[in-house]
PDB file of C-alpha atoms and ligand atoms in Angstrom:
ATOM      1  CA  MET A   1    -152.662  22.320 -10.996  1.00 44.00           C
ATOM      2  CA  ASN A   2    -154.029  19.334 -10.255  1.00 54.00           C
ATOM      3  CA  ASP A   3    -156.928  19.083 -13.311  1.00 62.00           C
ATOM      4  CA  LEU A   4    -153.471  20.414 -15.603  1.00 58.00           C
ATOM      5  CA  THR A   5    -151.439  17.133 -14.095  1.00 68.00           C
ATOM      6  CA  ASP A   6    -154.637  15.426 -14.993  1.00 69.00           C
ATOM      7  CA  LEU A   7    -154.819  16.520 -18.083  1.00 67.00           C
ATOM      8  CA  TYR A   8    -151.576  15.789 -18.926  1.00 70.00           C
ATOM      9  CA  GLN A   9    -151.225  12.619 -18.037  1.00 83.00           C
ATOM     10  CA  SER A  10    -153.937  11.381 -19.942  1.00 88.00           C
ATOM     11  CA  VAL A  11    -151.664  12.881 -23.138  1.00 90.00           C
ATOM     12  CA  ILE A  12    -149.397  10.632 -22.419  1.00 92.00           C
ATOM     13  CA  LEU A  13    -152.290   7.780 -22.458  1.00 92.00           C
ATOM     14  CA  ASP A  14    -153.963   8.827 -24.872  1.00 94.00           C
ATOM     15  CA  HIS A  15    -151.091   7.945 -27.366  1.00 96.00           C
ATOM     16  CA  ASN A  16    -150.268   5.130 -25.777  1.00 92.00           C
ATOM     17  CA  ARG A  17    -153.599   3.703 -26.928  1.00 93.00           C
ATOM     18  CA  ARG A  18    -153.596   5.286 -30.090  1.00 96.00           C
ATOM     19  CA  PRO A  19    -150.512   5.944 -31.324  1.00 97.00           C
ATOM     20  CA  ARG A  20    -149.559   8.534 -33.895  1.00 98.00           C
ATOM     21  CA  ASN A  21    -147.981   8.512 -36.872  1.00 98.00           C
ATOM     22  CA  ARG A  22    -147.203   4.507 -35.913  1.00 97.00           C
ATOM     23  CA  GLY A  23    -145.550   2.593 -38.921  1.00 98.00           C
ATOM     24  CA  LYS A  24    -142.828   2.865 -41.895  1.00 97.00           C
ATOM     25  CA  LEU A  25    -143.378   5.807 -44.161  1.00 97.00           C
ATOM     26  CA  PRO A  26    -142.717   4.302 -47.316  1.00 96.00           C
ATOM     27  CA  THR A  27    -142.079   8.045 -49.084  1.00 96.00           C
ATOM     28  CA  ALA A  28    -139.012   8.430 -46.544  1.00 96.00           C
ATOM     29  CA  ASN A  29    -135.905   9.543 -47.933  1.00 95.00           C
ATOM     30  CA  ARG A  30    -134.166   9.785 -43.953  1.00 96.00           C
ATOM     31  CA  VAL A  31    -134.193   7.227 -41.334  1.00 96.00           C
ATOM     32  CA  ALA A  32    -132.756   6.701 -37.922  1.00 96.00           C
ATOM     33  CA  HIS A  33    -132.889   3.956 -35.442  1.00 96.00           C
ATOM     34  CA  GLY A  34    -132.802   4.954 -31.453  1.00 96.00           C
ATOM     35  CA  ASP A  35    -132.183   2.075 -28.855  1.00 96.00           C
ATOM     36  CA  ASN A  36    -132.028   2.764 -25.273  1.00 97.00           C
ATOM     37  CA  PRO A  37    -130.499  -0.317 -24.055  1.00 96.00           C
ATOM     38  CA  SER A  38    -131.167   0.296 -20.250  1.00 94.00           C
ATOM     39  CA  CYS A  39    -134.803   0.029 -20.728  1.00 95.00           C
ATOM     40  CA  GLY A  40    -135.128  -2.388 -23.892  1.00 97.00           C
ATOM     41  CA  ASP A  41    -136.433   0.673 -26.067  1.00 97.00           C
ATOM     42  CA  GLN A  42    -136.388   0.717 -29.697  1.00 97.00           C
ATOM     43  CA  CYS A  43    -137.657   3.652 -32.234  1.00 97.00           C
ATOM     44  CA  SER A  44    -136.806   4.025 -35.748  1.00 97.00           C
ATOM     45  CA  VAL A  45    -137.829   7.366 -36.844  1.00 98.00           C
ATOM     46  CA  PHE A  46    -138.546   7.894 -40.723  1.00 97.00           C
ATOM     47  CA  LEU A  47    -138.335  11.514 -42.276  1.00 96.00           C
ATOM     48  CA  ARG A  48    -139.756  13.000 -45.546  1.00 96.00           C
ATOM     49  CA  LEU A  49    -137.312  16.367 -45.964  1.00 95.00           C
ATOM     50  CA  GLU A  50    -138.436  18.640 -48.290  1.00 96.00           C
ATOM     51  CA  GLY A  51    -135.776  21.383 -48.249  1.00 93.00           C
ATOM     52  CA  ASP A  52    -134.789  22.012 -45.033  1.00 93.00           C
ATOM     53  CA  ARG A  53    -138.520  20.953 -43.520  1.00 96.00           C
ATOM     54  CA  ILE A  54    -140.048  18.203 -41.945  1.00 98.00           C
ATOM     55  CA  ALA A  55    -142.879  17.001 -44.453  1.00 98.00           C
ATOM     56  CA  ASP A  56    -144.073  13.954 -43.126  1.00 98.00           C
ATOM     57  CA  ILE A  57    -142.930  12.041 -40.364  1.00 98.00           C
ATOM     58  CA  SER A  58    -143.417   8.647 -38.230  1.00 98.00           C
ATOM     59  CA  PHE A  59    -141.760   6.571 -36.132  1.00 98.00           C
ATOM     60  CA  ASP A  60    -142.314   2.593 -35.282  1.00 98.00           C
ATOM     61  CA  GLY A  61    -140.821   0.760 -32.119  1.00 96.00           C
ATOM     62  CA  ALA A  62    -140.837  -0.906 -29.083  1.00 96.00           C
ATOM     63  CA  GLY A  63    -140.820  -0.406 -25.160  1.00 95.00           C
ATOM     64  CA  CYS A  64    -142.192   1.276 -22.314  1.00 93.00           C
ATOM     65  CA  ALA A  65    -144.958   3.072 -21.888  1.00 92.00           C
ATOM     66  CA  ILE A  66    -142.728   6.597 -22.086  1.00 93.00           C
ATOM     67  CA  SER A  67    -140.608   5.805 -24.629  1.00 95.00           C
ATOM     68  CA  GLN A  68    -144.130   4.790 -27.266  1.00 96.00           C
ATOM     69  CA  ALA A  69    -146.027   7.560 -26.386  1.00 96.00           C
ATOM     70  CA  SER A  70    -142.698  10.262 -26.420  1.00 97.00           C
ATOM     71  CA  ALA A  71    -142.007   9.012 -29.786  1.00 98.00           C
ATOM     72  CA  SER A  72    -145.744   9.202 -30.926  1.00 98.00           C
ATOM     73  CA  LEU A  73    -146.289  12.633 -29.659  1.00 97.00           C
ATOM     74  CA  MET A  74    -142.868  13.663 -30.898  1.00 98.00           C
ATOM     75  CA  THR A  75    -143.918  12.887 -34.658  1.00 98.00           C
ATOM     76  CA  THR A  76    -147.288  15.477 -34.445  1.00 97.00           C
ATOM     77  CA  GLN A  77    -145.119  18.171 -32.847  1.00 97.00           C
ATOM     78  CA  LEU A  78    -142.045  17.796 -34.737  1.00 98.00           C
ATOM     79  CA  LYS A  79    -144.257  17.441 -38.720  1.00 98.00           C
ATOM     80  CA  GLY A  80    -144.351  20.434 -40.497  1.00 98.00           C
ATOM     81  CA  LYS A  81    -141.211  22.166 -38.711  1.00 98.00           C
ATOM     82  CA  THR A  82    -137.345  22.924 -39.845  1.00 97.00           C
ATOM     83  CA  ALA A  83    -134.678  21.360 -38.580  1.00 96.00           C
ATOM     84  CA  ALA A  84    -133.518  24.736 -36.681  1.00 96.00           C
ATOM     85  CA  GLU A  85    -137.500  24.562 -35.098  1.00 97.00           C
ATOM     86  CA  ALA A  86    -136.704  20.350 -34.432  1.00 97.00           C
ATOM     87  CA  GLN A  87    -134.266  21.609 -32.262  1.00 97.00           C
ATOM     88  CA  ALA A  88    -134.849  24.080 -30.497  1.00 96.00           C
ATOM     89  CA  LEU A  89    -138.238  22.236 -29.650  1.00 95.00           C
ATOM     90  CA  TYR A  90    -135.738  19.171 -28.648  1.00 96.00           C
ATOM     91  CA  ASP A  91    -134.374  21.539 -26.792  1.00 96.00           C
ATOM     92  CA  GLN A  92    -137.358  22.343 -24.668  1.00 95.00           C
ATOM     93  CA  PHE A  93    -138.660  19.311 -24.527  1.00 96.00           C
ATOM     94  CA  HIS A  94    -135.456  17.978 -23.165  1.00 96.00           C
ATOM     95  CA  HIS A  95    -135.556  21.135 -20.370  1.00 95.00           C
ATOM     96  CA  ILE A  96    -138.843  19.783 -19.072  1.00 95.00           C
ATOM     97  CA  VAL A  97    -137.985  16.099 -18.114  1.00 95.00           C
ATOM     98  CA  THR A  98    -135.048  17.286 -16.819  1.00 96.00           C
ATOM     99  CA  THR A  99    -136.068  19.978 -14.448  1.00 96.00           C
ATOM    100  CA  GLY A 100    -140.100  19.122 -14.270  1.00 93.00           C
ATOM    101  CA  GLU A 101    -140.644  23.204 -15.267  1.00 92.00           C
ATOM    102  CA  PRO A 102    -143.561  23.390 -18.050  1.00 82.00           C
ATOM    103  CA  PRO A 103    -143.062  25.310 -21.007  1.00 80.00           C
ATOM    104  CA  GLU A 104    -144.212  29.131 -21.344  1.00 81.00           C
ATOM    105  CA  GLU A 105    -146.431  28.194 -23.580  1.00 81.00           C
ATOM    106  CA  ILE A 106    -149.330  25.380 -22.955  1.00 78.00           C
ATOM    107  CA  ASN A 107    -147.846  22.626 -24.801  1.00 87.00           C
ATOM    108  CA  ASP A 108    -148.866  18.802 -24.952  1.00 90.00           C
ATOM    109  CA  ILE A 109    -145.004  18.035 -24.342  1.00 93.00           C
ATOM    110  CA  ALA A 110    -145.318  19.538 -20.860  1.00 91.00           C
ATOM    111  CA  ALA A 111    -147.115  16.100 -19.931  1.00 91.00           C
ATOM    112  CA  PHE A 112    -143.859  14.526 -19.982  1.00 93.00           C
ATOM    113  CA  ALA A 113    -142.260  16.927 -17.019  1.00 92.00           C
ATOM    114  CA  GLY A 114    -143.558  14.317 -14.595  1.00 89.00           C
ATOM    115  CA  VAL A 115    -140.401  12.178 -15.849  1.00 91.00           C
ATOM    116  CA  HIS A 116    -137.643  14.539 -14.426  1.00 90.00           C
ATOM    117  CA  SER A 117    -138.690  12.582 -10.940  1.00 89.00           C
ATOM    118  CA  PHE A 118    -137.501   9.421 -11.934  1.00 89.00           C
ATOM    119  CA  PRO A 119    -134.456   9.866 -13.661  1.00 90.00           C
ATOM    120  CA  ALA A 120    -133.901   6.754 -15.838  1.00 90.00           C
ATOM    121  CA  ARG A 121    -136.539   7.235 -17.544  1.00 92.00           C
ATOM    122  CA  ILE A 122    -135.264  10.472 -18.812  1.00 95.00           C
ATOM    123  CA  LYS A 123    -133.554   8.705 -21.276  1.00 96.00           C
ATOM    124  CA  CYS A 124    -136.911   6.829 -22.404  1.00 95.00           C
ATOM    125  CA  ALA A 125    -138.604  10.210 -23.460  1.00 96.00           C
ATOM    126  CA  THR A 126    -135.823  11.615 -25.373  1.00 97.00           C
ATOM    127  CA  LEU A 127    -135.438   8.311 -27.782  1.00 97.00           C
ATOM    128  CA  GLY A 128    -137.335   8.909 -30.377  1.00 98.00           C
ATOM    129  CA  TRP A 129    -136.781  12.588 -30.407  1.00 98.00           C
ATOM    130  CA  HIS A 130    -133.215  11.860 -30.176  1.00 97.00           C
ATOM    131  CA  ALA A 131    -133.484   9.183 -33.112  1.00 97.00           C
ATOM    132  CA  ALA A 132    -135.185  12.804 -34.948  1.00 97.00           C
ATOM    133  CA  LEU A 133    -132.549  14.627 -34.772  1.00 96.00           C
ATOM    134  CA  ASN A 134    -130.061  12.151 -36.246  1.00 95.00           C
ATOM    135  CA  ALA A 135    -132.567  11.683 -39.400  1.00 96.00           C
ATOM    136  CA  LEU A 136    -133.014  15.584 -39.616  1.00 95.00           C
ATOM    137  CA  LYS A 137    -128.594  15.200 -39.066  1.00 92.00           C
ATOM    138  CA  ASN A 138    -128.463  12.243 -41.585  1.00 83.00           C
ATOM    139  CA  ASP A 139    -126.212  10.388 -39.237  1.00 69.00           C
ATOM    140  CA  PRO A 140    -126.113   6.830 -40.156  1.00 61.00           C
ATOM    141  CA  THR A 141    -124.779   5.505 -36.766  1.00 65.00           C
ATOM    142  CA  GLU A 142    -127.422   4.734 -34.578  1.00 67.00           C
ATOM    143  CA  ALA A 143    -128.967   7.073 -31.693  1.00 69.00           C
ATOM    144  CA  THR A 144    -128.115   4.957 -28.940  1.00 72.00           C
ATOM    145  CA  THR A 145    -128.850   6.343 -24.921  1.00 69.00           C
ATOM    146  CA  GLU A 146    -125.593   5.268 -24.041  1.00 62.00           C
ATOM    147  CA  THR A 147    -123.864   7.940 -25.929  1.00 52.00           C
ATOM    148  CA  HIS A 148    -126.373  10.423 -24.792  1.00 51.00           C
ATOM    149  CA  LYS A 149    -125.594  12.760 -21.299  1.00 48.00           C
ATOM    150  CA  ASP A 150    -129.676  11.594 -20.877  1.00 52.00           C
TER     151      ASP A 150
HETATM  152 ZN1  LIG B 201    -138.598   2.688 -21.707  1.00 71.64          ZN
END
């Protein structure tokens, strides 16, 4: 299990060092911004939605390592997914970061299981996901962690 923990920590470090899909997406037709004032994290998510499917996705922002690595990983997870699949993945991710229980299938999102030991950081880990779900719903209100339970 220790090897697995190391592997997952390396996933977070890797996304910090080399963020995926970072920067504005010129072809985006949906944008949402997320703000986590308790930590000072910011995250904008850009989507190109084709029908019900996320054809392309990117994020841009600044903040702590957890928030930025999580947003980077989120973009790799949601690309190509439908809105319903994206919501299901977020539900899985939320379960992992709040309980520390790994998913049934091995998935990089389990790298964030350790976050459950640091409740204040759960908002950091979910920020990008909240912004992405708001973009999917075309909800123009800013996703702020203060309006969510976590
Ligand atoms: Zn943070």
